[in-house]
Amino acid sequence: MTTTSLHDRIGTNLAAIREQMRAACNRCGRDPGEVTLVAVTKYASEDAVRALYELGHRDFGESRPQQLAARAARYPSEVRWHLIGHLQRNKASLVVPISYRIHSIDSLRLLRRLDEVAGTESQRLSVFLEVNVSGEASKDGYAPSAVMTEWNEIAAVTNLDVIGLMTMAPLTADAETTRSVFQGLRRLRDELAHRGPWPLTDLSMGMSGDFETAIEEGATYIRVGSSLFTGCE
Ligand SMILES: *Cc1c(COP(=O)(O)O)cnc(C)c1O
Protein backbone atom coordinates (compact mmCIF):
# COMPACT_ATOMS: atom_id res chain seq x y z
CA MET A 1 0.00 0.00 0.00
CA THR A 2 1.38 3.45 -0.86
CA THR A 3 1.88 5.97 1.90
CA THR A 4 -0.86 8.19 0.49
CA SER A 5 -3.46 5.46 0.33
CA LEU A 6 -2.46 4.26 3.79
CA HIS A 7 -3.07 7.77 5.11
CA ASP A 8 -6.41 7.95 3.33
CA ARG A 9 -7.51 4.57 4.57
CA ILE A 10 -6.62 5.24 8.21
CA GLY A 11 -8.09 8.73 7.98
CA THR A 12 -11.36 7.24 6.76
CA ASN A 13 -11.38 4.57 9.47
CA LEU A 14 -10.59 7.14 12.15
CA ALA A 15 -13.36 9.47 10.97
CA ALA A 16 -15.86 6.59 10.95
CA ILE A 17 -14.95 5.58 14.51
CA ARG A 18 -15.12 9.19 15.70
CA GLU A 19 -18.59 9.43 14.16
CA GLN A 20 -19.71 6.22 15.91
CA MET A 21 -18.32 7.60 19.18
CA ARG A 22 -20.24 10.84 18.69
CA ALA A 23 -23.45 8.98 17.90
CA ALA A 24 -23.08 6.75 20.97
CA CYS A 25 -22.51 9.83 23.15
CA ASN A 26 -25.57 11.49 21.67
CA ARG A 27 -27.72 8.46 22.42
CA CYS A 28 -26.92 8.66 26.11
CA GLY A 29 -26.46 12.40 26.50
CA ARG A 30 -22.72 12.35 27.10
CA ASP A 31 -20.14 14.88 25.98
CA PRO A 32 -17.87 13.27 23.33
CA GLY A 33 -14.96 15.09 24.97
CA GLU A 34 -15.24 12.70 27.94
CA VAL A 35 -14.21 9.70 25.86
CA THR A 36 -10.62 9.11 24.77
CA LEU A 37 -9.92 6.86 21.82
CA VAL A 38 -6.82 4.79 22.49
CA ALA A 39 -5.53 3.47 19.17
CA VAL A 40 -4.33 -0.07 19.83
CA THR A 41 -1.32 -0.55 17.60
CA LYS A 42 -0.21 -4.04 18.65
CA TYR A 43 -0.84 -5.50 15.17
CA ALA A 44 -0.26 -2.33 13.16
CA SER A 45 2.75 -1.77 10.89
CA GLU A 46 5.21 1.04 11.58
CA ASP A 47 3.86 2.92 8.57
CA ALA A 48 0.31 2.65 9.87
CA VAL A 49 1.29 3.97 13.30
CA ARG A 50 3.20 6.81 11.67
CA ALA A 51 0.23 7.65 9.46
CA LEU A 52 -2.06 7.82 12.46
CA TYR A 53 0.41 10.10 14.22
CA GLU A 54 0.60 12.35 11.17
CA LEU A 55 -3.19 12.53 11.15
CA GLY A 56 -2.88 14.11 14.58
CA HIS A 57 -3.74 11.15 16.78
CA ARG A 58 -1.84 11.09 20.08
CA ASP A 59 -3.18 8.25 22.28
CA PHE A 60 -1.65 4.89 21.44
CA GLY A 61 -2.02 1.57 23.22
CA GLU A 62 0.34 -1.41 23.19
CA SER A 63 -0.14 -4.73 24.91
CA ARG A 64 3.52 -5.76 25.15
CA PRO A 65 5.97 -3.79 27.29
CA GLN A 66 8.90 -4.24 24.88
CA GLN A 67 6.94 -3.06 21.90
CA LEU A 68 5.61 -0.12 23.89
CA ALA A 69 9.17 0.87 24.77
CA ALA A 70 10.46 0.41 21.22
CA ARG A 71 7.66 2.50 19.73
CA ALA A 72 7.70 5.18 22.40
CA ALA A 73 11.39 5.75 21.64
CA ARG A 74 10.55 6.67 18.04
CA TYR A 75 7.98 9.37 18.82
CA PRO A 76 8.04 12.77 20.52
CA SER A 77 7.07 12.86 24.16
CA GLU A 78 3.71 14.50 23.36
CA VAL A 79 2.46 11.03 22.37
CA ARG A 80 0.54 9.38 25.19
CA TRP A 81 1.42 5.69 25.45
CA HIS A 82 -1.03 3.38 27.18
CA LEU A 83 0.02 -0.06 28.35
CA ILE A 84 -3.05 -2.27 28.00
CA GLY A 85 -1.64 -5.79 28.21
CA HIS A 86 -0.31 -8.13 30.84
CA LEU A 87 2.65 -6.78 32.78
CA GLN A 88 5.20 -8.72 34.80
CA ARG A 89 6.83 -7.11 37.79
CA ASN A 90 10.30 -7.35 36.25
CA LYS A 91 9.16 -5.01 33.44
CA ALA A 92 7.90 -2.31 35.80
CA SER A 93 10.97 -0.10 35.48
CA LEU A 94 10.81 -0.38 31.68
CA VAL A 95 7.26 0.90 31.41
CA VAL A 96 6.80 3.36 34.28
CA PRO A 97 8.88 6.20 32.80
CA ILE A 98 7.19 6.01 29.37
CA SER A 99 3.57 5.17 30.13
CA TYR A 100 0.87 7.80 30.29
CA ARG A 101 -1.58 5.25 31.71
CA ILE A 102 -1.24 1.60 32.68
CA HIS A 103 -4.59 -0.14 32.22
CA SER A 104 -3.70 -3.68 33.18
CA ILE A 105 -2.79 -3.96 36.85
CA ASP A 106 -4.11 -7.28 38.06
CA SER A 107 -2.46 -7.90 41.43
CA LEU A 108 -1.39 -6.16 44.60
CA ARG A 109 2.20 -7.33 44.06
CA LEU A 110 2.32 -5.66 40.66
CA LEU A 111 0.67 -2.51 42.01
CA ARG A 112 3.21 -2.28 44.81
CA ARG A 113 6.12 -2.83 42.46
CA LEU A 114 4.88 -0.04 40.17
CA ASP A 115 4.40 2.20 43.20
CA GLU A 116 7.98 1.54 44.23
CA VAL A 117 9.37 2.28 40.74
CA ALA A 118 7.30 5.45 40.42
CA GLY A 119 8.71 6.55 43.79
CA THR A 120 12.27 5.91 42.63
CA GLU A 121 11.60 7.90 39.47
CA SER A 122 9.93 10.70 41.50
CA GLN A 123 6.95 10.27 39.26
CA ARG A 124 3.21 10.14 39.74
CA LEU A 125 1.41 7.69 37.52
CA SER A 126 -2.29 7.23 36.84
CA VAL A 127 -3.38 3.63 36.53
CA PHE A 128 -6.35 1.31 36.14
CA LEU A 129 -7.03 -1.95 37.90
CA GLU A 130 -8.02 -4.65 35.44
CA VAL A 131 -11.04 -6.61 36.59
CA ASN A 132 -12.19 -9.93 35.19
CA VAL A 133 -15.89 -9.16 35.44
CA SER A 134 -17.01 -12.05 33.24
CA GLY A 135 -15.07 -14.58 35.32
CA GLU A 136 -13.58 -16.41 32.33
CA ALA A 137 -10.72 -18.63 33.39
CA SER A 138 -8.60 -17.55 30.42
CA LYS A 139 -8.67 -13.87 31.35
CA ASP A 140 -6.25 -11.78 33.36
CA GLY A 141 -7.56 -9.40 35.94
CA TYR A 142 -8.66 -9.17 39.52
CA ALA A 143 -11.74 -11.06 40.55
CA PRO A 144 -14.27 -8.39 41.60
CA SER A 145 -14.37 -9.83 45.13
CA ALA A 146 -10.57 -9.63 45.40
CA VAL A 147 -10.55 -5.92 44.57
CA MET A 148 -13.12 -5.42 47.29
CA THR A 149 -11.24 -7.36 49.94
CA GLU A 150 -7.84 -5.91 49.06
CA TRP A 151 -9.03 -2.33 48.69
CA ASN A 152 -7.42 -1.02 51.87
CA GLU A 153 -4.02 -2.35 50.76
CA ILE A 154 -4.55 -1.05 47.24
CA ALA A 155 -5.44 2.38 48.59
CA ALA A 156 -2.20 2.50 50.58
CA VAL A 157 0.04 3.17 47.55
CA THR A 158 1.65 6.59 47.60
CA ASN A 159 2.99 7.30 44.10
CA LEU A 160 0.14 5.96 42.01
CA ASP A 161 -3.33 7.31 41.45
CA VAL A 162 -5.87 4.63 40.70
CA ILE A 163 -8.17 6.52 38.34
CA GLY A 164 -10.56 3.71 37.53
CA LEU A 165 -11.18 0.16 36.39
CA MET A 166 -10.57 -1.67 33.12
CA THR A 167 -12.20 -4.76 31.69
CA MET A 168 -12.65 -6.79 28.52
CA ALA A 169 -15.96 -8.32 27.55
CA PRO A 170 -15.88 -11.96 26.43
CA LEU A 171 -15.04 -12.08 22.71
CA THR A 172 -17.92 -14.32 21.78
CA ALA A 173 -20.53 -12.70 23.97
CA ASP A 174 -23.90 -11.52 22.71
CA ALA A 175 -24.76 -7.85 23.03
CA GLU A 176 -26.68 -8.33 26.25
CA THR A 177 -23.86 -10.19 28.01
CA THR A 178 -21.39 -7.57 26.86
CA ARG A 179 -23.54 -4.80 28.25
CA SER A 180 -23.93 -6.58 31.58
CA VAL A 181 -20.14 -6.94 31.88
CA PHE A 182 -19.71 -3.19 31.34
CA GLN A 183 -22.49 -2.45 33.81
CA GLY A 184 -20.81 -4.75 36.31
CA LEU A 185 -17.55 -2.83 36.01
CA ARG A 186 -19.33 0.47 36.47
CA ARG A 187 -21.18 -0.74 39.56
CA LEU A 188 -17.97 -2.03 41.10
CA ARG A 189 -16.34 1.32 40.36
CA ASP A 190 -19.21 3.18 42.04
CA GLU A 191 -18.93 0.98 45.11
CA LEU A 192 -15.16 1.44 45.41
CA ALA A 193 -15.31 5.18 44.74
CA HIS A 194 -17.58 5.36 47.75
CA ARG A 195 -14.84 3.89 49.92
CA GLY A 196 -12.23 6.44 48.75
CA PRO A 197 -9.61 7.81 48.60
CA TRP A 198 -9.83 8.20 44.82
CA PRO A 199 -12.87 9.42 42.87
CA LEU A 200 -12.32 6.68 40.23
CA THR A 201 -13.58 8.86 37.42
CA ASP A 202 -12.51 6.54 34.63
CA LEU A 203 -13.62 3.33 33.00
CA SER A 204 -11.44 1.70 30.34
CA MET A 205 -13.73 -0.59 28.39
CA GLY A 206 -14.82 -1.23 24.82
CA MET A 207 -12.89 -2.55 21.82
CA SER A 208 -13.63 -2.63 18.06
CA GLY A 209 -16.70 -4.80 18.41
CA ASP A 210 -18.29 -3.27 21.47
CA PHE A 211 -17.08 0.28 22.09
CA GLU A 212 -20.46 1.86 21.36
CA THR A 213 -22.08 -0.22 24.10
CA ALA A 214 -19.15 0.63 26.39
CA ILE A 215 -19.67 4.35 25.80
CA GLU A 216 -23.37 3.97 26.58
CA GLU A 217 -22.36 2.31 29.86
CA GLY A 218 -19.90 5.03 30.86
CA ALA A 219 -16.51 4.27 29.24
CA THR A 220 -14.06 7.18 29.34
CA TYR A 221 -11.31 5.29 27.50
CA ILE A 222 -12.05 2.94 24.64
CA ARG A 223 -9.29 0.75 23.19
CA VAL A 224 -9.73 0.19 19.47
CA GLY A 225 -7.36 -1.72 17.19
CA SER A 226 -8.67 -3.81 14.33
CA SER A 227 -11.38 -1.47 13.04
CA LEU A 228 -8.91 1.40 12.96
CA PHE A 229 -6.44 -0.47 10.81
CA THR A 230 -8.81 -2.50 8.71
CA GLY A 231 -7.80 -2.44 5.05
CA CYS A 232 -4.24 -1.40 5.90
CA GLU A 233 -2.60 -4.82 5.90
C1 LIG B 1 -6.04 -5.96 21.31
C2 LIG B 1 -6.70 -5.29 22.42
C3 LIG B 1 -7.67 -4.31 22.20
C4 LIG B 1 -8.15 -3.92 20.81
O1 LIG B 1 -8.95 -4.93 20.27
P1 LIG B 1 -9.64 -4.76 18.83
O2 LIG B 1 -10.72 -5.78 18.86
O3 LIG B 1 -8.58 -5.03 17.83
O4 LIG B 1 -10.16 -3.38 18.73
C5 LIG B 1 -8.22 -3.68 23.30
N1 LIG B 1 -7.85 -4.00 24.56
C6 LIG B 1 -6.91 -4.91 24.81
C7 LIG B 1 -6.54 -5.20 26.23
C8 LIG B 1 -6.31 -5.60 23.76
O5 LIG B 1 -5.38 -6.54 24.03
XYZ file of C-alpha atoms and ligand atoms in Angstrom:
248
model
C 0.000 0.000 0.000
C 1.383 3.449 -0.859
C 1.880 5.974 1.899
C -0.863 8.194 0.487
C -3.456 5.464 0.327
C -2.461 4.261 3.795
C -3.073 7.770 5.113
C -6.415 7.950 3.331
C -7.506 4.570 4.572
C -6.624 5.243 8.207
C -8.087 8.735 7.981
C -11.357 7.244 6.759
C -11.379 4.572 9.465
C -10.587 7.138 12.149
C -13.359 9.466 10.971
C -15.862 6.594 10.947
C -14.945 5.576 14.515
C -15.121 9.189 15.699
C -18.588 9.428 14.155
C -19.710 6.224 15.910
C -18.319 7.601 19.176
C -20.242 10.837 18.686
C -23.451 8.978 17.902
C -23.083 6.750 20.966
C -22.507 9.826 23.151
C -25.571 11.486 21.669
C -27.724 8.457 22.417
C -26.924 8.658 26.105
C -26.460 12.398 26.498
C -22.723 12.348 27.098
C -20.143 14.884 25.976
C -17.866 13.268 23.333
C -14.958 15.094 24.973
C -15.244 12.699 27.938
C -14.208 9.697 25.861
C -10.617 9.112 24.775
C -9.918 6.856 21.821
C -6.819 4.787 22.492
C -5.529 3.470 19.168
C -4.333 -0.068 19.829
C -1.318 -0.547 17.597
C -0.206 -4.035 18.648
C -0.844 -5.501 15.165
C -0.261 -2.331 13.155
C 2.746 -1.768 10.890
C 5.213 1.041 11.579
C 3.861 2.918 8.568
C 0.313 2.649 9.867
C 1.287 3.974 13.300
C 3.200 6.807 11.668
C 0.229 7.650 9.456
C -2.064 7.823 12.457
C 0.405 10.096 14.222
C 0.597 12.350 11.172
C -3.189 12.526 11.152
C -2.884 14.109 14.584
C -3.737 11.152 16.776
C -1.845 11.089 20.083
C -3.178 8.251 22.279
C -1.649 4.886 21.437
C -2.017 1.566 23.218
C 0.338 -1.415 23.188
C -0.145 -4.726 24.910
C 3.517 -5.759 25.149
C 5.970 -3.792 27.289
C 8.902 -4.241 24.884
C 6.943 -3.057 21.896
C 5.608 -0.121 23.892
C 9.169 0.870 24.768
C 10.455 0.407 21.218
C 7.665 2.499 19.729
C 7.699 5.180 22.402
C 11.388 5.748 21.639
C 10.551 6.673 18.043
C 7.978 9.368 18.818
C 8.039 12.770 20.515
C 7.070 12.859 24.163
C 3.712 14.503 23.361
C 2.461 11.035 22.368
C 0.542 9.380 25.192
C 1.417 5.685 25.449
C -1.026 3.381 27.182
C 0.019 -0.062 28.351
C -3.054 -2.267 27.999
C -1.641 -5.793 28.210
C -0.310 -8.129 30.840
C 2.650 -6.785 32.780
C 5.203 -8.719 34.795
C 6.832 -7.111 37.785
C 10.300 -7.349 36.253
C 9.157 -5.014 33.441
C 7.895 -2.311 35.796
C 10.966 -0.102 35.477
C 10.813 -0.377 31.683
C 7.264 0.897 31.412
C 6.801 3.362 34.282
C 8.877 6.200 32.796
C 7.194 6.013 29.375
C 3.571 5.170 30.132
C 0.868 7.796 30.294
C -1.582 5.251 31.711
C -1.245 1.597 32.681
C -4.595 -0.137 32.222
C -3.696 -3.675 33.180
C -2.794 -3.956 36.850
C -4.114 -7.282 38.064
C -2.461 -7.903 41.428
C -1.386 -6.164 44.599
C 2.201 -7.334 44.064
C 2.324 -5.658 40.665
C 0.669 -2.505 42.009
C 3.210 -2.283 44.813
C 6.125 -2.830 42.458
C 4.877 -0.044 40.171
C 4.399 2.201 43.196
C 7.978 1.543 44.227
C 9.371 2.278 40.736
C 7.300 5.454 40.425
C 8.712 6.546 43.794
C 12.273 5.910 42.634
C 11.598 7.903 39.473
C 9.932 10.697 41.498
C 6.946 10.274 39.260
C 3.206 10.135 39.737
C 1.408 7.694 37.522
C -2.292 7.227 36.844
C -3.378 3.626 36.533
C -6.351 1.314 36.142
C -7.033 -1.953 37.900
C -8.018 -4.649 35.440
C -11.038 -6.611 36.589
C -12.186 -9.934 35.194
C -15.890 -9.160 35.443
C -17.014 -12.050 33.244
C -15.068 -14.579 35.323
C -13.584 -16.406 32.326
C -10.715 -18.632 33.392
C -8.600 -17.549 30.417
C -8.672 -13.867 31.351
C -6.252 -11.775 33.362
C -7.558 -9.395 35.936
C -8.663 -9.165 39.516
C -11.738 -11.065 40.552
C -14.270 -8.394 41.604
C -14.373 -9.835 45.127
C -10.568 -9.627 45.399
C -10.548 -5.920 44.567
C -13.123 -5.418 47.293
C -11.237 -7.358 49.941
C -7.835 -5.908 49.058
C -9.032 -2.331 48.688
C -7.421 -1.023 51.865
C -4.022 -2.351 50.763
C -4.554 -1.054 47.236
C -5.444 2.376 48.593
C -2.197 2.504 50.583
C 0.037 3.165 47.548
C 1.648 6.585 47.604
C 2.993 7.304 44.104
C 0.144 5.960 42.012
C -3.330 7.311 41.448
C -5.867 4.630 40.696
C -8.168 6.522 38.336
C -10.555 3.707 37.529
C -11.182 0.156 36.389
C -10.571 -1.675 33.124
C -12.202 -4.760 31.691
C -12.645 -6.785 28.521
C -15.965 -8.318 27.552
C -15.884 -11.955 26.429
C -15.043 -12.076 22.710
C -17.920 -14.316 21.777
C -20.531 -12.703 23.968
C -23.898 -11.524 22.707
C -24.765 -7.850 23.030
C -26.681 -8.330 26.252
C -23.860 -10.191 28.011
C -21.386 -7.571 26.862
C -23.536 -4.800 28.251
C -23.932 -6.582 31.578
C -20.139 -6.936 31.882
C -19.714 -3.187 31.339
C -22.490 -2.449 33.807
C -20.809 -4.754 36.307
C -17.550 -2.828 36.009
C -19.334 0.469 36.467
C -21.181 -0.736 39.560
C -17.973 -2.034 41.096
C -16.339 1.324 40.360
C -19.211 3.177 42.042
C -18.933 0.981 45.108
C -15.159 1.440 45.411
C -15.313 5.181 44.742
C -17.583 5.357 47.754
C -14.841 3.895 49.919
C -12.230 6.441 48.755
C -9.609 7.812 48.598
C -9.826 8.203 44.816
C -12.869 9.424 42.872
C -12.318 6.683 40.233
C -13.581 8.862 37.422
C -12.509 6.544 34.627
C -13.625 3.327 33.000
C -11.439 1.700 30.342
C -13.729 -0.585 28.389
C -14.819 -1.225 24.816
C -12.888 -2.551 21.819
C -13.627 -2.626 18.060
C -16.701 -4.804 18.414
C -18.294 -3.273 21.475
C -17.079 0.285 22.085
C -20.457 1.859 21.359
C -22.078 -0.220 24.103
C -19.153 0.625 26.387
C -19.675 4.349 25.795
C -23.368 3.972 26.581
C -22.355 2.307 29.857
C -19.903 5.032 30.858
C -16.513 4.265 29.240
C -14.059 7.175 29.345
C -11.307 5.292 27.505
C -12.049 2.940 24.641
C -9.286 0.748 23.187
C -9.726 0.189 19.468
C -7.360 -1.725 17.188
C -8.673 -3.806 14.333
C -11.380 -1.475 13.043
C -8.913 1.404 12.962
C -6.436 -0.471 10.807
C -8.809 -2.503 8.710
C -7.797 -2.436 5.046
C -4.238 -1.399 5.902
C -2.602 -4.820 5.902
C -6.044 -5.957 21.313
C -6.695 -5.286 22.423
C -7.671 -4.307 22.198
C -8.148 -3.919 20.808
O -8.946 -4.926 20.269
P -9.641 -4.760 18.834
O -10.721 -5.776 18.860
O -8.583 -5.032 17.834
O -10.163 -3.383 18.729
C -8.223 -3.677 23.298
N -7.849 -3.996 24.559
C -6.908 -4.910 24.812
C -6.541 -5.203 26.229
C -6.307 -5.605 23.760
O -5.384 -6.535 24.030
